[in-house]
Amino acid sequence: MTEQPVLELVDLVAGYRTRHGLLGKRGLVRAVDGVNLTVGAGETVCLVGESGCGKSTVARAVVNLLRPVSGEVRFAGRSLAGMDRRELRAMRREVQLVFQDPYASLNPRMTVRELITEAWRIHPGIVPRERWDAEVAELLERVGLNPAHAARYPHQFSGGQRQRICIARALSVRPRLIVCDEAVSALDVSIQAQILALLGKLRDELGVAYLFITHDLGVVRHFADRVAVMHLGKIVETGETEQIYSSPAHPYTQALISAAPSVDDWRDRGDDEIMLRGDVPSPSNPPAGCRFHTRCWKADERCHTDEPALEQRGVGHPVACHYASVDTGLKAETRPR
Amino acid sequence: MSDGALLEVSELAVAFGDLRAVRGVSLTVEKGQTLAIVGESGSGKSITSLAVMGLLPAQAKVVGGGITLDGVSLLDLAPDELRRLRGEELAMIFQDPLSALNPSLTVGYQIAEMFRRRRGASRAAANERAVEAMAEVGIPDAAGRARSYPHEFSGGMRQRIMIAMALALEPRLLIADEPTTALDVTVQAQILRLLRERQRAGLAMIIISHDLGVVARTAQSVIVMYAGQAVESGTVAEVYDAPAHPYTLGLMAASPSARTSRRGIRPIDGNPPDQAALPTGCAFHPRCPFARERCRTETPPLRRLPSGRASACHFAEEVLAHDRTAGA
């Protein structure tokens, strides 16, 4: 691809400060610890991982709600850190964020029309005022809502419809990138599929790119062009979606895919899924060496001390594991402890 | 029905004032088997299970039907009798274990309390049993961890504690309402396996879930609920292999699977109905690709199909045939 990527994350380190006790030591949790990622124009990249892996921190850094500790967020080739206020303002138009909870992200006192036109008030020049009504109707139609409902308030809509309002609002400024942070996770399955279909349609019609952040491996497989699997602040494996799902080479990815319940599981409900021991370690105190070693069945001495880099290891895509292999090396004997 | 039936719910109806949340649901849980109730929000799946437990919210009332556990009618029991049954015969776990545990007592104390109160065990004996119960659900260093408070555990460990507590008095039926919905996927797999092992050891379960994948991993039979009614029931294998109700067919098509590469998931059109203004005829007809004139006027009963399964669709045979030609 010669085209300029919409988004580039370069060695991104970001996190939040904590304090132990009232007067205790201040510490920095590096929730995102050296992440490199690009999203091309019109591309859908999914960041998948469990709670505490730093995927939402990435989202916050991308939309400039959080200043990185180090590294860069580049938008269309330009670093956010080097932008002045005016440029940042312009940048915010081009990157929009859709959250998990459409109940919390819409002002209950504003009508749908007000919610959608709000951005046009803030960014004059996108849509001339005399076009507002027509444009609102068009947007509502585009996201599958009745244009006649523009005067209604958020509480008059269902959860799925509210998420459509959030999407219409995000589209109102004609963004090039929409960051979806668990945007379909709170929705019922039938509605979730509707919203995914809508996002797919917008991608085809408008060429908008998505950074899609989720814990749901099923959704990722059906929606993403590329996947990055995140674990405790780092990307451990990344590549084309089908490649990752058909031949995962990092033990964590293998465990995630095998653990995700699927409608097809009734066929072979043996106890053949990979069981990881214990829980995800705390991001405030990640294990030394490979951060996955405490739960990994392949880990040996080297993994305790030597952190594997994300690189090509002969499996066709980058993996951060010393023993990267499509072969899990596991028999069915993987009882939990 | 069969003599293996542990719990039988027949034509259960539950109302919140004028609103009918559950509209004539029947189900049977066989001894040592797991039944799943699957449905989306507002389908009445949780209310059905709360009615079985006798734990309906104050505004809700059972307005029809019956619930029997081993032939004993639960709806006719005195409150203290029902209270004895809960824990001894019936137990329940929820999505959020933190809100079900007392934050100011150690988990060991809370589990031991069951043995002291219900079994009259001495403090020392009860504590010992609590540690055993924790070890049995896979909590490492159970003796040490019994002295910890709920907030000191991860979500997965808390759910294990809830399971330990629910199973402490060896109930015959465990109702698990979205037991893994709040958990990470690798932890969810651990809890599902724990439940499966318990079931193999003879425990009967009702699993309530919105996730067809969770159901596929845990249950032998399934009831699909929509708008307060059961629209399809049968064994998991037959229902998943070839749904006999358009709603089930739609749910299957809308569920993204991490294990198949088919890219197209198909949504179900429209929205779940407003319970206060249900459509006439079949409640699913406004969203149904099979719907015809008859569906608008005539409510389809849940009727038996040849193999013993059941579907509440006028055109169940057509839905079955459709699935076969689509090749699933």
XYZ file of C-alpha atoms in Angstrom:
665
model
C 0.000 0.000 0.000
C 1.476 3.319 -1.067
C -1.374 5.360 0.309
C -0.739 7.308 3.490
C -2.158 5.427 6.501
C -4.909 7.236 8.392
C -3.476 6.305 11.738
C -0.048 5.240 12.911
C 0.955 4.384 16.447
C 4.712 4.436 16.881
C 6.185 2.881 20.037
C 3.217 4.225 21.944
C 3.533 4.171 25.722
C 0.562 5.479 27.674
C -0.981 4.900 31.044
C -2.355 6.356 34.192
C -0.970 7.366 37.582
C -1.826 5.510 40.740
C -1.010 5.927 44.379
C -0.705 3.202 46.968
C -2.413 4.425 50.095
C -3.029 8.033 51.008
C 0.576 9.119 51.198
C 2.020 6.177 49.381
C 4.330 6.054 46.445
C 3.056 7.359 43.178
C 3.386 4.978 40.317
C 2.709 4.928 36.623
C 0.795 2.017 35.198
C 2.047 1.559 31.676
C -1.259 0.237 30.388
C 0.071 0.526 26.852
C 3.736 -0.303 26.653
C 5.290 0.114 23.238
C 2.543 -0.428 20.688
C 3.037 -0.072 16.937
C -0.037 -0.175 14.757
C -1.241 1.306 11.479
C -4.717 1.699 10.077
C -4.884 2.321 6.335
C -7.535 4.419 4.617
C -10.835 2.558 4.615
C -9.325 -0.335 6.542
C -10.771 -2.092 9.579
C -8.249 -3.039 12.217
C -9.410 -4.846 15.347
C -7.593 -4.613 18.625
C -8.649 -7.602 20.679
C -7.786 -8.532 24.230
C -9.088 -9.163 27.721
C -9.777 -6.624 30.441
C -6.714 -4.706 31.518
C -4.793 -5.349 28.306
C -4.706 -1.640 27.496
C -6.969 -1.631 24.463
C -9.155 1.195 25.755
C -6.085 3.193 26.724
C -5.012 2.957 23.079
C -8.411 4.376 22.084
C -8.048 7.265 24.492
C -4.574 8.096 23.224
C -5.742 7.969 19.597
C -8.474 10.526 20.155
C -6.142 12.653 22.246
C -8.024 12.196 25.506
C -4.783 10.974 27.022
C -1.295 12.279 26.469
C 1.183 9.512 25.666
C 4.111 9.006 28.028
C 6.289 8.454 25.005
C 6.010 7.449 21.389
C 3.731 8.964 18.830
C 0.209 8.985 17.548
C 0.282 10.078 13.910
C -2.768 11.048 12.043
C -2.426 11.167 8.246
C 1.324 11.289 8.702
C 1.366 14.094 11.267
C 2.165 13.623 14.922
C -0.490 14.766 17.401
C 2.254 16.045 19.665
C 3.394 18.527 17.042
C -0.054 19.975 16.356
C -1.183 23.370 17.587
C -4.702 23.989 18.885
C -6.183 24.724 15.510
C -4.731 21.641 13.954
C -5.904 19.515 16.864
C -9.380 20.876 16.427
C -9.340 19.984 12.773
C -7.938 16.569 13.624
C -10.783 15.879 16.052
C -13.195 16.208 13.182
C -11.495 13.454 11.318
C -11.343 10.972 14.169
C -14.551 10.068 15.956
C -15.186 7.786 18.876
C -18.153 5.472 19.486
C -18.405 3.987 22.972
C -19.923 0.853 24.437
C -22.763 2.488 26.292
C -25.072 4.543 24.100
C -27.135 5.388 27.196
C -24.257 7.258 28.773
C -22.866 8.935 25.682
C -25.937 10.896 24.573
C -27.128 13.976 26.440
C -30.671 13.088 27.552
C -31.821 16.699 27.267
C -30.965 17.062 23.606
C -33.076 15.926 20.688
C -31.558 13.753 18.013
C -31.395 16.784 15.736
C -29.550 18.790 18.369
C -27.175 15.908 19.051
C -26.283 15.608 15.401
C -26.041 19.315 14.607
C -23.976 20.035 17.727
C -20.732 19.298 15.893
C -21.728 21.601 13.035
C -22.090 24.395 15.559
C -18.605 23.689 16.880
C -17.039 23.162 13.459
C -18.706 25.745 11.244
C -18.197 25.214 7.584
C -18.952 21.491 7.448
C -22.606 21.938 6.629
C -24.207 25.328 5.892
C -27.093 26.069 8.218
C -29.787 25.977 5.558
C -28.756 22.389 4.760
C -28.970 21.150 8.366
C -32.455 19.672 8.244
C -31.835 17.911 4.983
C -28.478 16.621 6.177
C -29.894 15.349 9.500
C -32.594 13.486 7.593
C -30.008 12.001 5.271
C -27.781 10.876 8.146
C -30.679 9.299 10.015
C -31.723 7.473 6.897
C -28.170 6.309 6.351
C -27.940 4.742 9.811
C -31.384 3.169 9.516
C -33.453 5.511 11.654
C -36.692 7.212 10.721
C -35.902 10.840 9.712
C -39.253 11.830 11.190
C -37.839 11.008 14.639
C -35.290 13.841 14.636
C -37.241 15.740 17.272
C -37.238 12.830 19.710
C -35.034 12.426 22.780
C -32.608 9.536 23.398
C -34.834 7.839 25.990
C -37.446 7.287 23.298
C -35.133 4.892 21.481
C -33.955 1.339 22.179
C -30.309 0.521 22.887
C -29.574 -0.461 19.302
C -31.259 2.666 17.983
C -29.263 4.810 20.382
C -26.071 3.270 19.068
C -27.290 4.249 15.596
C -27.694 7.826 16.848
C -24.113 7.746 18.161
C -22.947 6.547 14.762
C -24.932 9.234 12.929
C -23.360 11.783 15.249
C -19.888 10.451 14.561
C -20.570 10.556 10.810
C -21.886 14.108 10.941
C -18.369 15.538 10.769
C -17.334 13.232 7.919
C -14.501 11.491 9.740
C -11.847 9.363 8.095
C -11.449 7.155 11.137
C -13.977 5.936 13.670
C -12.635 4.400 16.850
C -15.198 1.921 18.180
C -14.530 1.019 21.793
C -16.643 -2.089 22.516
C -19.306 -0.413 20.406
C -21.446 -3.529 19.987
C -20.649 -5.323 23.244
C -23.693 -4.183 25.198
C -26.190 -5.046 22.482
C -28.323 -8.143 22.028
C -27.026 -10.553 19.400
C -29.668 -9.729 16.798
C -29.072 -5.989 17.241
C -25.301 -6.393 17.394
C -25.417 -7.983 13.953
C -27.491 -5.033 12.698
C -24.929 -2.507 13.927
C -22.040 -4.511 12.461
C -23.865 -4.631 9.140
C -24.383 -0.873 9.324
C -20.707 -0.216 10.080
C -19.755 -2.466 7.179
C -22.102 -0.609 4.852
C -20.635 2.761 5.890
C -17.149 1.423 5.248
C -18.162 0.441 1.722
C -20.106 3.600 0.960
C -17.980 6.249 2.633
C -14.552 4.664 2.821
C -14.314 5.295 6.545
C -11.621 3.358 8.439
C -12.218 1.675 11.795
C -10.057 1.003 14.771
C -12.359 -1.537 16.352
C -11.653 -2.399 19.953
C -13.339 -5.432 21.454
C -12.964 -8.504 23.630
C -15.261 -10.541 21.388
C -13.291 -12.864 19.142
C -16.317 -13.873 17.116
C -17.092 -10.282 16.176
C -13.473 -9.708 15.167
C -13.366 -12.644 12.809
C -16.428 -11.446 10.960
C -15.595 -7.775 10.808
C -11.861 -7.098 10.685
C -9.416 -6.875 7.805
C -6.507 -7.114 10.214
C -6.222 -8.074 13.870
C -3.822 -7.129 16.631
C -4.023 -9.277 19.750
C -3.151 -7.323 22.859
C -1.963 -8.722 26.159
C -0.910 -6.622 29.150
C -0.016 -3.502 27.198
C 1.669 -5.179 24.244
C 0.651 -6.537 20.899
C 1.589 -10.211 20.936
C 0.438 -11.200 17.471
C -0.858 -9.364 14.429
C -1.799 -10.060 10.843
C -4.612 -10.581 8.347
C -7.745 -11.765 10.129
C -8.108 -15.133 8.446
C -4.418 -15.852 8.848
C -4.545 -15.193 12.588
C -7.689 -17.262 13.096
C -6.678 -20.165 10.917
C -3.079 -20.342 12.103
C -2.537 -18.509 15.384
C 1.061 -18.911 16.516
C 1.154 -17.196 19.914
C -0.016 -19.389 22.800
C -2.186 -16.550 24.111
C -3.980 -16.136 20.774
C -4.419 -19.896 20.583
C -5.942 -19.940 24.064
C -8.234 -16.987 23.334
C -9.607 -18.473 20.145
C -10.035 -21.879 21.683
C -11.736 -20.448 24.787
C -14.281 -18.336 22.915
C -17.634 -20.122 22.987
C -19.066 -20.575 19.541
C -22.421 -21.687 18.166
C -20.570 -24.562 16.531
C -19.369 -25.973 19.836
C -22.299 -28.383 20.132
C -20.700 -30.586 17.491
C -17.593 -31.406 19.505
C -18.249 -30.528 23.068
C -15.221 -32.441 24.227
C -13.086 -30.808 26.843
C -10.579 -29.892 24.201
C -10.366 -26.164 24.691
C -7.075 -24.786 25.950
C -7.325 -23.940 29.641
C -5.100 -21.229 30.963
C -4.158 -21.355 34.590
C -5.253 -18.546 36.848
C -6.136 -14.988 35.955
C -4.663 -12.198 33.905
C -1.861 -10.597 35.974
C -2.331 -6.993 37.071
C -1.135 -4.420 34.523
C 0.358 -2.400 37.383
C 2.840 -5.160 38.060
C 3.348 -7.195 34.892
C 5.538 -10.308 35.036
C 9.169 -9.958 33.979
C 10.334 -11.396 30.689
C 7.416 -12.459 28.544
C 4.326 -11.057 30.214
C 2.390 -14.185 29.369
C 4.804 -16.646 30.938
C 2.845 -17.069 34.187
C -0.057 -18.626 32.293
C 1.781 -20.192 29.382
C 2.249 -23.922 28.942
C 5.277 -23.439 26.718
C 7.169 -21.106 29.032
C 10.662 -22.021 30.197
C 13.572 -20.240 31.877
C 14.182 -17.977 28.927
C 10.625 -16.638 28.996
C 11.020 -15.596 32.636
C 13.799 -13.180 31.810
C 13.966 -12.520 28.103
C 11.111 -10.515 26.602
C 10.242 -11.685 23.073
C 9.918 -8.961 20.430
C 7.030 -8.769 17.987
C 8.688 -9.947 14.788
C 8.505 -12.349 11.879
C 9.260 -15.799 13.178
C 8.562 -17.928 10.148
C 4.828 -18.272 10.673
C 3.812 -15.698 8.075
C 2.995 -12.820 10.403
C 4.624 -11.067 13.382
C 4.437 -12.875 16.735
C 5.986 -12.027 20.101
C 6.854 -15.499 21.334
C 10.179 -17.312 21.536
C 8.412 -20.535 20.666
C 5.935 -19.239 18.112
C 4.362 -22.114 16.241
C 1.021 -23.023 14.787
C 1.383 -26.284 16.684
C 0.228 -25.733 20.262
C 2.175 -28.803 21.316
C -0.786 -29.731 23.494
C -2.597 -32.993 23.897
C -6.113 -32.966 25.267
C -4.599 -33.075 28.767
C -4.852 -29.445 29.807
C -6.811 -29.588 32.980
C -7.302 -26.339 34.856
C -5.725 -25.977 38.244
C -43.411 -36.598 31.795
C -40.534 -39.028 32.154
C -39.752 -40.281 35.636
C -36.319 -38.632 35.437
C -37.874 -35.189 35.804
C -36.507 -33.136 38.703
C -38.121 -29.784 38.010
C -41.287 -29.247 36.048
C -42.608 -25.826 35.172
C -45.967 -25.826 33.449
C -47.665 -22.900 31.764
C -45.942 -20.433 34.074
C -47.204 -16.864 33.818
C -45.632 -13.928 35.656
C -46.970 -10.391 35.608
C -45.661 -7.001 36.660
C -48.971 -5.245 37.198
C -50.689 -5.362 33.814
C -47.495 -6.338 32.076
C -47.085 -10.018 31.349
C -43.351 -10.728 31.455
C -43.698 -14.506 31.200
C -46.631 -15.830 29.199
C -47.133 -19.547 29.649
C -43.709 -21.167 29.784
C -43.295 -24.898 30.364
C -40.012 -26.649 30.907
C -38.585 -29.806 32.401
C -35.171 -30.350 33.933
C -34.172 -33.989 34.069
C -32.064 -35.290 36.941
C -28.391 -34.643 36.319
C -29.022 -32.759 33.088
C -28.473 -29.165 32.040
C -31.221 -27.138 30.439
C -30.381 -23.794 28.894
C -32.812 -20.914 28.568
C -31.607 -18.647 25.821
C -33.031 -15.316 24.753
C -32.308 -11.631 24.432
C -32.969 -8.922 26.992
C -36.608 -8.687 27.940
C -37.403 -12.212 26.778
C -38.399 -13.279 30.300
C -35.616 -15.804 30.802
C -34.397 -14.392 34.106
C -37.898 -13.814 35.450
C -38.708 -17.464 34.760
C -35.759 -18.596 36.846
C -36.475 -16.153 39.653
C -40.012 -17.529 39.814
C -38.582 -21.037 40.258
C -36.407 -19.792 43.117
C -39.291 -17.897 44.710
C -37.197 -14.756 44.413
C -39.380 -12.590 42.184
C -39.176 -8.853 42.825
C -42.017 -7.514 44.977
C -43.905 -5.989 42.032
C -43.989 -9.283 40.159
C -46.475 -12.084 40.756
C -46.987 -15.583 39.485
C -50.429 -15.356 37.904
C -50.704 -18.825 36.450
C -49.166 -22.227 36.011
C -47.248 -24.495 38.323
C -43.709 -25.288 39.462
C -42.934 -28.667 40.992
C -39.644 -29.976 42.298
C -39.703 -33.756 42.556
C -43.490 -33.640 42.740
C -43.638 -30.932 45.429
C -45.433 -27.786 44.326
C -43.148 -24.866 45.089
C -45.881 -22.294 44.657
C -47.858 -23.810 47.546
C -45.012 -23.896 50.039
C -44.963 -21.695 53.118
C -42.206 -19.049 53.036
C -40.060 -20.816 55.636
C -40.389 -24.125 53.807
C -39.264 -22.450 50.591
C -36.378 -20.838 52.432
C -35.237 -24.266 53.605
C -35.436 -25.578 50.061
C -33.278 -22.754 48.783
C -29.746 -23.832 49.461
C -30.661 -27.417 50.313
C -32.434 -28.312 47.076
C -32.189 -25.242 44.861
C -29.365 -22.765 44.495
C -28.648 -19.878 42.189
C -25.659 -17.913 40.969
C -25.747 -14.586 39.181
C -23.779 -12.562 36.682
C -22.238 -10.289 39.281
C -20.784 -12.194 42.231
C -19.553 -9.060 43.964
C -23.063 -7.823 44.659
C -24.021 -11.228 46.070
C -21.191 -11.346 48.621
C -20.968 -9.384 51.846
C -17.939 -7.096 51.434
C -17.230 -6.873 55.178
C -16.969 -10.597 55.909
C -14.271 -13.005 54.799
C -15.372 -15.442 52.127
C -14.502 -18.348 54.397
C -16.859 -16.988 57.046
C -19.633 -16.542 54.497
C -19.350 -20.086 53.214
C -18.952 -21.515 56.739
C -22.119 -19.703 57.786
C -24.088 -22.085 55.556
C -22.801 -25.081 57.502
C -23.309 -23.451 60.893
C -26.815 -22.213 60.189
C -28.138 -25.053 58.103
C -26.209 -28.023 59.406
C -25.585 -26.949 62.964
C -21.884 -27.480 62.510
C -19.431 -26.147 65.091
C -17.366 -23.135 64.115
C -14.233 -25.196 63.576
C -16.000 -27.904 61.598
C -17.813 -25.303 59.476
C -14.569 -23.508 58.684
C -13.012 -26.758 57.635
C -15.931 -27.571 55.358
C -15.718 -24.069 53.846
C -12.072 -24.584 52.945
C -12.955 -27.941 51.374
C -15.735 -26.316 49.371
C -13.351 -23.663 48.095
C -10.715 -26.209 47.143
C -13.325 -28.201 45.266
C -14.108 -25.304 42.915
C -10.434 -24.834 42.145
C -9.414 -21.956 44.399
C -5.685 -22.339 44.988
C -4.449 -22.158 48.593
C -8.033 -22.439 49.832
C -7.072 -22.472 53.511
C -5.222 -19.185 53.186
C -7.714 -17.574 50.838
C -10.649 -18.335 53.143
C -9.431 -15.442 55.268
C -9.599 -12.965 52.381
C -12.422 -10.550 51.665
C -14.451 -10.578 48.427
C -12.711 -7.525 46.948
C -9.380 -9.314 47.209
C -10.411 -11.826 44.572
C -10.545 -11.517 40.790
C -13.885 -11.782 38.989
C -13.311 -15.396 38.045
C -12.318 -16.388 41.585
C -15.366 -14.591 42.979
C -17.598 -16.577 40.661
C -15.878 -19.745 41.931
C -16.661 -18.645 45.473
C -20.311 -18.142 44.518
C -20.368 -21.618 43.033
C -18.747 -23.046 46.182
C -21.379 -21.323 48.288
C -24.246 -22.399 46.039
C -23.098 -26.012 46.066
C -22.120 -26.130 49.745
C -25.311 -27.872 50.880
C -25.353 -30.144 47.842
C -28.509 -28.850 46.177
C -30.062 -30.910 43.422
C -30.615 -28.015 41.038
C -28.333 -25.069 40.328
C -29.679 -22.119 38.388
C -26.894 -20.077 36.793
C -28.081 -16.741 35.402
C -25.484 -15.425 32.898
C -22.727 -16.886 35.108
C -19.849 -15.908 32.822
C -21.113 -12.796 31.060
C -18.954 -10.448 33.128
C -15.804 -12.570 32.809
C -12.902 -12.526 30.394
C -13.002 -15.230 27.784
C -10.157 -17.350 29.176
C -11.695 -17.192 32.658
C -15.138 -17.902 31.240
C -13.786 -21.124 29.755
C -12.553 -22.171 33.208
C -15.917 -21.516 34.869
C -17.851 -23.284 32.106
C -15.629 -26.306 32.520
C -16.147 -26.284 36.272
C -19.933 -26.236 35.758
C -19.668 -29.034 33.209
C -17.682 -31.169 35.626
C -20.291 -30.593 38.316
C -23.033 -31.626 35.966
C -21.186 -34.823 35.101
C -20.957 -35.494 38.814
C -24.762 -35.515 38.954
C -25.842 -31.898 39.423
C -28.863 -30.710 37.446
C -28.617 -27.169 36.103
C -30.515 -24.424 34.388
C -28.170 -22.084 32.531
C -29.600 -18.773 31.459
C -27.671 -17.046 28.730
C -27.917 -14.727 25.772
C -24.898 -16.478 24.249
C -25.595 -19.451 22.008
C -21.945 -20.470 22.313
C -22.110 -20.734 26.104
C -25.247 -22.845 25.744
C -23.577 -25.116 23.202
C -20.747 -25.762 25.652
C -22.837 -26.549 28.682
C -26.361 -27.778 28.020
C -28.034 -30.942 26.743
C -31.348 -29.287 26.011
C -32.442 -25.750 25.294
C -35.462 -23.502 25.384
C -35.455 -20.388 23.222
C -37.530 -17.554 24.650
C -38.948 -14.541 22.876
C -41.284 -11.916 24.339
C -42.113 -13.992 27.405
C -42.783 -17.239 25.612
C -40.883 -20.352 24.684
C -40.702 -20.357 20.892
C -38.612 -23.478 20.498
C -37.359 -26.343 22.631
C -35.414 -29.517 22.076
C -32.002 -31.035 22.519
C -29.106 -28.681 21.806
C -27.937 -30.923 18.982
C -31.236 -30.959 17.102
C -32.064 -27.298 17.674
C -28.606 -26.087 16.656
C -28.345 -28.452 13.745
C -31.664 -27.388 12.267
C -33.706 -24.705 14.039
C -37.473 -25.115 13.762
C -38.362 -21.524 14.597
C -37.417 -18.474 12.508
C -36.215 -16.622 15.609
C -33.771 -19.408 16.492
C -32.659 -19.505 12.881
C -32.107 -15.745 13.017
C -30.171 -15.906 16.300
C -27.882 -18.589 14.899
C -27.208 -16.533 11.774
C -26.569 -13.380 13.827
C -24.080 -14.999 16.216
C -20.500 -14.382 15.144
C -18.339 -17.441 15.656
C -14.611 -17.335 16.277
C -14.319 -20.795 14.808
C -15.796 -20.424 11.348
C -14.617 -18.181 8.601
C -18.025 -17.456 7.092
C -17.871 -13.705 6.922
C -21.494 -12.874 6.615
C -23.420 -12.739 9.833
C -27.017 -11.877 9.159
C -28.921 -9.569 11.481
C -32.549 -10.008 12.448
C -34.503 -7.004 11.211
C -36.345 -4.714 13.581
C -36.288 -4.523 17.351
C -37.497 -6.762 20.187
C -41.110 -5.875 20.952
C -42.267 -3.575 23.686
C -43.802 -5.820 26.362
C -46.553 -3.280 26.923
C -47.579 -3.325 23.255
C -46.973 -6.806 21.907
C -47.781 -7.472 18.259
C -50.962 -9.420 17.571
C -50.732 -13.050 16.559
C -47.165 -14.325 16.707
C -45.021 -11.825 18.660
C -42.141 -12.388 16.250
C -44.098 -11.777 13.036
C -42.959 -8.155 12.409
C -39.333 -9.363 12.282
C -39.939 -12.707 10.619
C -38.950 -13.502 7.031
C -41.420 -16.412 6.999
C -44.403 -14.394 8.245
C -47.717 -14.511 6.408
C -51.213 -13.199 6.960
C -52.044 -15.990 9.401
C -49.129 -14.982 11.684
C -50.632 -11.540 12.179
C -53.860 -12.862 13.563
C -53.303 -16.300 15.015
C -50.895 -16.959 17.891
C -49.019 -20.184 17.152
C -48.952 -22.617 20.083
C -45.757 -24.443 21.027
C -46.442 -27.715 19.269
C -44.601 -31.026 19.214
C -42.742 -31.942 16.083
C -42.059 -35.589 15.192
C -38.763 -36.084 17.057
C -40.071 -34.781 20.384
C -38.849 -31.248 19.941
C -41.253 -28.341 19.807
C -41.708 -25.087 17.914
C -44.187 -22.231 18.198
C -44.313 -21.451 14.500
C -47.141 -22.099 12.062
C -44.541 -22.917 9.462
C -42.057 -24.929 11.534
C -41.789 -27.633 8.869
C -40.904 -25.009 6.307
C -38.265 -23.492 8.594
C -36.740 -26.932 9.102
C -36.656 -27.574 5.370
C -35.185 -24.138 4.742
C -32.268 -24.833 7.000
C -31.453 -28.068 5.267
C -31.347 -26.457 1.833
C -29.204 -23.617 3.193
C -26.756 -26.268 4.365
C -26.280 -24.479 7.722
